[in-house]
Amino acid sequence: MCGIVGILGNHEAAPNLVAALKRLEYRGYDSAGIATVNAGVLDRRRAVGKLANLNDTLVHDPLAGKTGIGHTRWATHGAPTIANAHPHQAQDVAVVHNGIIENFRELRAELAAAGIACQTETDTETVALFTQLHMDKGLSPVEAAFATITKLQGAFALAFLFQGQDDLILAARMGPPLAIGHGDGEMFIGSDAIALASLTDRITYLEDGDRAVVTRAGVEIRDAKGTLVNRPIRRIEIDASHVDKAGHKHFMAKEIAEQPAVLANTLKHYLTDGGEILLPDPGIDFTAFDRVTMVACGTAFYACMTAKYWFERIARLPVEIDVASEYRYREPPIPGRTLALFVSQSGETADTLAALRYCDGKAERIVSVVNVPESSIARESDLVLPIHAGVEVGVASTKAFTCQLTVLLMLALKAAHARGEIDGTSLANHVDALRGLPALMHLGIGQSPQIQATARKLSEARDILFLGRGIMYPLALEGALKLKEISYIHAEAYASGELKHGPIALIDKHVPVVVMAPNDALFDKTVSNMQEVMARKGKVVLISDAKGLDDAGDGVWDQVEMPACPDVIAPILYAVPAQLLAYHTAVAKGTDVDQPRNLAKSVTVE
Ligand code: F6R
């Protein structure tokens, strides 16, 4: 994880470095630091905790210089302490790193044998120490850094800054993304283009194995073999404006509340006035596929799990799903006529990207559903389906999830129609249901005060179960994930029919059980499972529509009423109470809702 930036500028670098890091805070916020070269002198400032702490440090102890590098950290090796914070410095070189140096133990041993002791617990320090060692042996900074890079195994995006070099930053990429920004007489480096949004819109993406020598005059890039290469400069459209909370207490609250508008926008991008579902060129010929493989992580994986129900039931297309961190390690065979679909909000999740690369050359077609169209996953796909959710700041994914679901449902409907599984009338009915979604979501969000009251009670629980059946099962999993990541309450989800195969042993009067049950074909079965919980004194929170609550609400501990909706869109609509329950519970517990402990918005390491 971690975010890195570099600036070879014409103005003081520190404020711009901090502003760029602010845009990268989604990658980690355990500690942060910057280093600059000022009149040849290399110096650094670091602080534990969020970027605001580094800002405070810089107010009391400013750092001058127009050339600098910066880092925001999500700790992998070593606790979040000042000593472990980047940049790591070894006398004349400072280094920032995103990724993991897997052979760092061997490198440490080699350094120890040369009489050089590490001062930190990090893997990154070895990079700085080896570069210094190479310089001590007479290599130039560029040669020393490149000699060090050839020793590294693992994943890295690196930037190097040197004492005495006001016009030089070296950058290297193997795995995690790295972008070079082109200014007018200025050059920039960033983990992504968003970091550089207020500095430039002209971006070159480094490819794996690339090493770049960056000066104010431009960039010289060599590939892993040392051959000079030309990487294109792209003009990127990124809204550089500051994303604010629009009057909400947290970004997450804002992102939940804006879902009706955001979803309407997503629909607008894919639906014609005549009710046709349009994909970006060159589209997908669904008759050319016999199966779909969907791979993602976390919330995006639950979107895939939900979509499996749609693709199989409506389009009669078999779907395999897997979490990206497992997928490539089980080395699945990929038969011909497989459509491989990767879902990712950030488009930078390391495991999802690696799974995509595993499928490259094996699957017939690689399609990604992403929120960031300039991301690595998007750039490596045959076709990109943007979800148009807008920037999502809250670490807990909300609007991206419902937009992912919406795009995946449209895809399943398109597949069903193309394969002759549904006729034009049925397609039109489904599209009408989708068009009605923003208004229903608005009503769902209107239940926030009731959900807040329920959440206050939930906030006292130690363990909470979520139950759902059929297509509501993935939603139960998503509800439990959302709750644990921001409220830190232990939560589990089960397909409600599975309860009596083990988990029912957990039920007693202290365990709230949230049941997600629209009044659909499986409602009666879910209610039977719910009765089994109540018979064991479990405290049921039933989330259903008016009819469902009327039929089955007797004896429940609490209930949340959702508007009645067509079955096909229920998982998208019921995401709202799942999100609001987690949000209000976290607020009641006083946790850091937008930046919960131990997490980062984008997981760019394995
Ligand atoms: C949970 C959450 C994570 C992400 C997961 C994948 O609220 O946000 O589980 O869904 O890390 O991230 P992306 O979608 O960026 O690949």
mmCIF file of C-alpha atoms in Angstrom, residues 174-392:
data_model
loop_
_atom_site.group_PDB
_atom_site.id
_atom_site.type_symbol
_atom_site.label_atom_id
_atom_site.label_comp_id
_atom_site.label_asym_id
_atom_site.label_seq_id
_atom_site.Cartn_x
_atom_site.Cartn_y
_atom_site.Cartn_z
ATOM 1 C CA MET A 174 7.886 -3.462 -10.337
ATOM 2 C CA GLY A 175 4.270 -4.165 -9.474
ATOM 3 C CA PRO A 176 2.635 -1.168 -7.781
ATOM 4 C CA PRO A 177 1.740 1.624 -10.183
ATOM 5 C CA LEU A 178 3.841 4.724 -10.702
ATOM 6 C CA ALA A 179 3.022 7.753 -12.806
ATOM 7 C CA ILE A 180 5.357 10.459 -14.086
ATOM 8 C CA GLY A 181 3.758 13.895 -14.450
ATOM 9 C CA HIS A 182 4.974 16.420 -17.041
ATOM 10 C CA GLY A 183 4.813 20.126 -16.207
ATOM 11 C CA ASP A 184 6.339 23.218 -17.783
ATOM 12 C CA GLY A 185 9.919 23.066 -16.633
ATOM 13 C CA GLU A 186 8.749 20.929 -13.739
ATOM 14 C CA MET A 187 8.361 17.169 -13.371
ATOM 15 C CA PHE A 188 6.399 15.058 -10.905
ATOM 16 C CA ILE A 189 6.057 11.501 -9.681
ATOM 17 C CA GLY A 190 2.999 9.951 -8.076
ATOM 18 C CA SER A 191 1.503 6.614 -7.156
ATOM 19 C CA ASP A 192 -1.385 7.645 -9.365
ATOM 20 C CA ALA A 193 -2.515 10.508 -11.549
ATOM 21 C CA ILE A 194 -4.955 11.719 -8.888
ATOM 22 C CA ALA A 195 -2.030 12.584 -6.602
ATOM 23 C CA LEU A 196 -0.754 14.934 -9.288
ATOM 24 C CA ALA A 197 -4.152 16.309 -10.286
ATOM 25 C CA SER A 198 -3.478 19.874 -9.159
ATOM 26 C CA LEU A 199 0.039 19.850 -10.656
ATOM 27 C CA THR A 200 -0.410 18.449 -14.164
ATOM 28 C CA ASP A 201 -2.764 16.553 -16.410
ATOM 29 C CA ARG A 202 0.006 15.077 -18.599
ATOM 30 C CA ILE A 203 0.928 11.632 -17.340
ATOM 31 C CA THR A 204 3.248 8.819 -18.376
ATOM 32 C CA TYR A 205 2.625 5.465 -16.716
ATOM 33 C CA LEU A 206 5.701 3.389 -16.016
ATOM 34 C CA GLU A 207 5.477 -0.274 -16.923
ATOM 35 C CA ASP A 208 6.743 -3.149 -14.817
ATOM 36 C CA GLY A 209 10.518 -3.201 -14.734
ATOM 37 C CA ASP A 210 10.852 0.440 -15.831
ATOM 38 C CA ARG A 211 13.433 2.760 -14.258
ATOM 39 C CA ALA A 212 13.124 6.476 -14.809
ATOM 40 C CA VAL A 213 15.700 9.237 -14.463
ATOM 41 C CA VAL A 214 13.650 12.374 -13.882
ATOM 42 C CA THR A 215 15.006 15.922 -14.123
ATOM 43 C CA ARG A 216 13.244 19.236 -14.731
ATOM 44 C CA ALA A 217 14.083 18.832 -18.424
ATOM 45 C CA GLY A 218 12.090 15.592 -18.706
ATOM 46 C CA VAL A 219 12.284 11.885 -18.120
ATOM 47 C CA GLU A 220 14.471 9.127 -19.516
ATOM 48 C CA ILE A 221 12.947 5.671 -19.108
ATOM 49 C CA ARG A 222 14.692 2.323 -19.449
ATOM 50 C CA ASP A 223 12.956 -1.030 -19.312
ATOM 51 C CA ALA A 224 14.082 -3.982 -17.188
ATOM 52 C CA LYS A 225 16.723 -4.896 -19.814
ATOM 53 C CA GLY A 226 18.176 -1.390 -19.703
ATOM 54 C CA THR A 227 16.866 -0.449 -23.152
ATOM 55 C CA LEU A 228 15.743 3.161 -23.593
ATOM 56 C CA VAL A 229 11.963 3.132 -24.140
ATOM 57 C CA ASN A 230 9.310 5.621 -25.113
ATOM 58 C CA ARG A 231 6.233 5.535 -22.923
ATOM 59 C CA PRO A 232 3.336 7.656 -24.143
ATOM 60 C CA ILE A 233 2.202 10.855 -22.457
ATOM 61 C CA ARG A 234 -1.541 10.761 -21.871
ATOM 62 C CA ARG A 235 -3.737 13.714 -21.124
ATOM 63 C CA ILE A 236 -5.815 12.783 -18.129
ATOM 64 C CA GLU A 237 -9.159 14.244 -17.181
ATOM 65 C CA ILE A 238 -9.225 14.441 -13.435
ATOM 66 C CA ASP A 239 -11.246 16.769 -11.316
ATOM 67 C CA ALA A 240 -8.579 18.482 -9.255
ATOM 68 C CA SER A 241 -11.104 20.202 -7.051
ATOM 69 C CA HIS A 242 -11.133 19.353 -3.401
ATOM 70 C CA VAL A 243 -13.757 16.743 -2.553
ATOM 71 C CA ASP A 244 -15.686 17.942 0.494
ATOM 72 C CA LYS A 245 -18.243 16.477 2.874
ATOM 73 C CA ALA A 246 -21.071 18.692 1.582
ATOM 74 C CA GLY A 247 -22.287 19.412 5.096
ATOM 75 C CA HIS A 248 -22.183 15.800 6.299
ATOM 76 C CA LYS A 249 -20.272 14.788 9.377
ATOM 77 C CA HIS A 250 -18.336 12.122 7.475
ATOM 78 C CA PHE A 251 -17.505 11.309 3.875
ATOM 79 C CA MET A 252 -19.188 7.962 4.379
ATOM 80 C CA ALA A 253 -22.474 9.671 5.328
ATOM 81 C CA LYS A 254 -22.210 11.879 2.264
ATOM 82 C CA GLU A 255 -21.425 8.937 0.015
ATOM 83 C CA ILE A 256 -24.381 6.952 1.342
ATOM 84 C CA ALA A 257 -26.718 9.923 0.937
ATOM 85 C CA GLU A 258 -25.662 10.722 -2.608
ATOM 86 C CA GLN A 259 -26.385 7.234 -3.918
ATOM 87 C CA PRO A 260 -29.727 8.063 -5.557
ATOM 88 C CA ALA A 261 -28.078 10.805 -7.645
ATOM 89 C CA VAL A 262 -24.944 8.792 -8.313
ATOM 90 C CA LEU A 263 -26.912 5.720 -9.397
ATOM 91 C CA ALA A 264 -29.093 7.815 -11.681
ATOM 92 C CA ASN A 265 -25.876 9.057 -13.288
ATOM 93 C CA THR A 266 -24.553 5.504 -13.722
ATOM 94 C CA LEU A 267 -27.818 4.437 -15.348
ATOM 95 C CA LYS A 268 -27.682 7.455 -17.645
ATOM 96 C CA HIS A 269 -24.309 6.295 -18.969
ATOM 97 C CA TYR A 270 -25.583 2.837 -19.903
ATOM 98 C CA LEU A 271 -29.300 3.165 -20.729
ATOM 99 C CA THR A 272 -30.704 4.751 -23.864
ATOM 100 C CA ASP A 273 -34.023 6.581 -23.753
ATOM 101 C CA GLY A 274 -35.493 3.585 -25.582
ATOM 102 C CA GLY A 275 -34.426 1.239 -22.749
ATOM 103 C CA GLU A 276 -31.481 -0.315 -24.577
ATOM 104 C CA ILE A 277 -28.391 -1.188 -22.535
ATOM 105 C CA LEU A 278 -25.323 0.253 -24.247
ATOM 106 C CA LEU A 279 -21.767 -0.817 -23.422
ATOM 107 C CA PRO A 280 -18.669 1.149 -24.354
ATOM 108 C CA ASP A 281 -17.107 0.093 -27.683
ATOM 109 C CA PRO A 282 -16.505 -2.581 -28.775
ATOM 110 C CA GLY A 283 -19.077 -4.061 -26.378
ATOM 111 C CA ILE A 284 -19.408 -7.744 -25.511
ATOM 112 C CA ASP A 285 -20.863 -10.500 -27.671
ATOM 113 C CA PHE A 286 -22.388 -12.674 -24.954
ATOM 114 C CA THR A 287 -23.142 -15.490 -27.396
ATOM 115 C CA ALA A 288 -19.375 -15.994 -27.696
ATOM 116 C CA PHE A 289 -19.053 -17.146 -24.077
ATOM 117 C CA ASP A 290 -20.021 -20.292 -22.191
ATOM 118 C CA ARG A 291 -19.015 -19.067 -18.766
ATOM 119 C CA VAL A 292 -17.987 -16.053 -16.738
ATOM 120 C CA THR A 293 -15.216 -15.881 -14.143
ATOM 121 C CA MET A 294 -15.484 -13.000 -11.706
ATOM 122 C CA VAL A 295 -12.668 -12.038 -9.385
ATOM 123 C CA ALA A 296 -12.413 -9.238 -6.817
ATOM 124 C CA CYS A 297 -11.679 -8.475 -3.165
ATOM 125 C CA GLY A 298 -13.809 -7.468 -0.180
ATOM 126 C CA THR A 299 -16.910 -5.495 -0.975
ATOM 127 C CA ALA A 300 -16.239 -5.763 -4.709
ATOM 128 C CA PHE A 301 -16.189 -9.542 -4.268
ATOM 129 C CA TYR A 302 -19.646 -9.408 -2.676
ATOM 130 C CA ALA A 303 -20.796 -7.469 -5.729
ATOM 131 C CA CYS A 304 -19.518 -10.377 -7.850
ATOM 132 C CA MET A 305 -21.240 -12.874 -5.586
ATOM 133 C CA THR A 306 -24.532 -11.029 -6.043
ATOM 134 C CA ALA A 307 -23.997 -10.834 -9.798
ATOM 135 C CA LYS A 308 -23.503 -14.598 -9.927
ATOM 136 C CA TYR A 309 -27.176 -14.984 -8.946
ATOM 137 C CA TRP A 310 -28.215 -12.585 -11.731
ATOM 138 C CA PHE A 311 -26.030 -14.093 -14.454
ATOM 139 C CA GLU A 312 -27.004 -17.660 -13.625
ATOM 140 C CA ARG A 313 -30.690 -17.115 -12.987
ATOM 141 C CA ILE A 314 -31.507 -14.529 -15.656
ATOM 142 C CA ALA A 315 -28.867 -15.148 -18.358
ATOM 143 C CA ARG A 316 -28.355 -18.876 -17.652
ATOM 144 C CA LEU A 317 -24.599 -18.299 -17.861
ATOM 145 C CA PRO A 318 -22.534 -20.329 -15.382
ATOM 146 C CA VAL A 319 -20.389 -18.092 -13.198
ATOM 147 C CA GLU A 320 -17.295 -18.905 -11.173
ATOM 148 C CA ILE A 321 -16.360 -16.376 -8.498
ATOM 149 C CA ASP A 322 -13.301 -16.144 -6.301
ATOM 150 C CA VAL A 323 -11.513 -13.720 -4.052
ATOM 151 C CA ALA A 324 -8.495 -12.405 -5.888
ATOM 152 C CA SER A 325 -6.036 -13.294 -3.122
ATOM 153 C CA GLU A 326 -6.844 -16.989 -3.615
ATOM 154 C CA TYR A 327 -7.633 -17.134 -7.300
ATOM 155 C CA ARG A 328 -4.257 -17.426 -8.981
ATOM 156 C CA TYR A 329 -2.762 -19.609 -6.286
ATOM 157 C CA ARG A 330 -5.236 -22.382 -6.964
ATOM 158 C CA GLU A 331 -4.193 -22.210 -10.612
ATOM 159 C CA PRO A 332 -7.692 -22.660 -12.007
ATOM 160 C CA PRO A 333 -8.000 -24.005 -15.531
ATOM 161 C CA ILE A 334 -9.641 -21.450 -17.802
ATOM 162 C CA PRO A 335 -11.557 -23.152 -20.619
ATOM 163 C CA GLY A 336 -12.005 -21.369 -23.954
ATOM 164 C CA ARG A 337 -15.072 -19.132 -24.311
ATOM 165 C CA THR A 338 -14.532 -17.722 -20.792
ATOM 166 C CA LEU A 339 -15.282 -14.086 -20.095
ATOM 167 C CA ALA A 340 -13.084 -12.895 -17.219
ATOM 168 C CA LEU A 341 -14.561 -10.024 -15.232
ATOM 169 C CA PHE A 342 -12.626 -8.044 -12.628
ATOM 170 C CA VAL A 343 -14.398 -5.686 -10.261
ATOM 171 C CA SER A 344 -12.525 -3.010 -8.341
ATOM 172 C CA GLN A 345 -13.394 0.445 -7.088
ATOM 173 C CA SER A 346 -9.795 1.669 -7.091
ATOM 174 C CA GLY A 347 -8.588 -0.433 -9.996
ATOM 175 C CA GLU A 348 -5.308 -0.763 -8.100
ATOM 176 C CA THR A 349 -5.934 -3.708 -5.772
ATOM 177 C CA ALA A 350 -2.766 -5.797 -6.083
ATOM 178 C CA ASP A 351 -4.440 -9.202 -5.866
ATOM 179 C CA THR A 352 -7.146 -8.312 -8.370
ATOM 180 C CA LEU A 353 -4.536 -6.982 -10.771
ATOM 181 C CA ALA A 354 -2.475 -10.151 -10.364
ATOM 182 C CA ALA A 355 -5.572 -12.294 -11.002
ATOM 183 C CA LEU A 356 -6.235 -10.300 -14.165
ATOM 184 C CA ARG A 357 -2.676 -10.938 -15.307
ATOM 185 C CA TYR A 358 -3.148 -14.648 -14.591
ATOM 186 C CA CYS A 359 -6.144 -14.660 -16.963
ATOM 187 C CA ASP A 360 -4.390 -12.633 -19.638
ATOM 188 C CA GLY A 361 -3.819 -14.895 -22.628
ATOM 189 C CA LYS A 362 -6.032 -17.629 -21.151
ATOM 190 C CA ALA A 363 -9.502 -16.088 -20.995
ATOM 191 C CA GLU A 364 -11.182 -15.094 -24.242
ATOM 192 C CA ARG A 365 -11.825 -11.556 -23.038
ATOM 193 C CA ILE A 366 -10.807 -9.464 -20.025
ATOM 194 C CA VAL A 367 -13.355 -6.936 -18.858
ATOM 195 C CA SER A 368 -13.107 -4.727 -15.796
ATOM 196 C CA VAL A 369 -15.739 -2.882 -13.812
ATOM 197 C CA VAL A 370 -13.891 -0.020 -12.130
ATOM 198 C CA ASN A 371 -14.461 3.391 -10.651
ATOM 199 C CA VAL A 372 -11.095 4.837 -11.658
ATOM 200 C CA PRO A 373 -10.812 4.597 -15.445
ATOM 201 C CA GLU A 374 -7.112 5.505 -15.416
ATOM 202 C CA SER A 375 -6.242 2.728 -12.973
ATOM 203 C CA SER A 376 -3.883 -0.188 -13.649
ATOM 204 C CA ILE A 377 -6.720 -2.716 -13.839
ATOM 205 C CA ALA A 378 -8.557 -0.547 -16.358
ATOM 206 C CA ARG A 379 -5.437 -0.032 -18.448
ATOM 207 C CA GLU A 380 -4.752 -3.760 -18.638
ATOM 208 C CA SER A 381 -8.312 -4.787 -19.595
ATOM 209 C CA ASP A 382 -9.700 -5.423 -23.082
ATOM 210 C CA LEU A 383 -12.815 -3.495 -22.147
ATOM 211 C CA VAL A 384 -13.495 -1.118 -19.253
ATOM 212 C CA LEU A 385 -16.960 -0.587 -17.809
ATOM 213 C CA PRO A 386 -16.738 2.492 -15.576
ATOM 214 C CA ILE A 387 -19.202 2.636 -12.695
ATOM 215 C CA HIS A 388 -19.240 6.471 -12.646
ATOM 216 C CA ALA A 389 -19.552 6.644 -8.857
ATOM 217 C CA GLY A 390 -17.292 9.685 -8.544
ATOM 218 C CA VAL A 391 -14.473 9.889 -6.023
ATOM 219 C CA GLU A 392 -15.132 7.661 -3.017
#
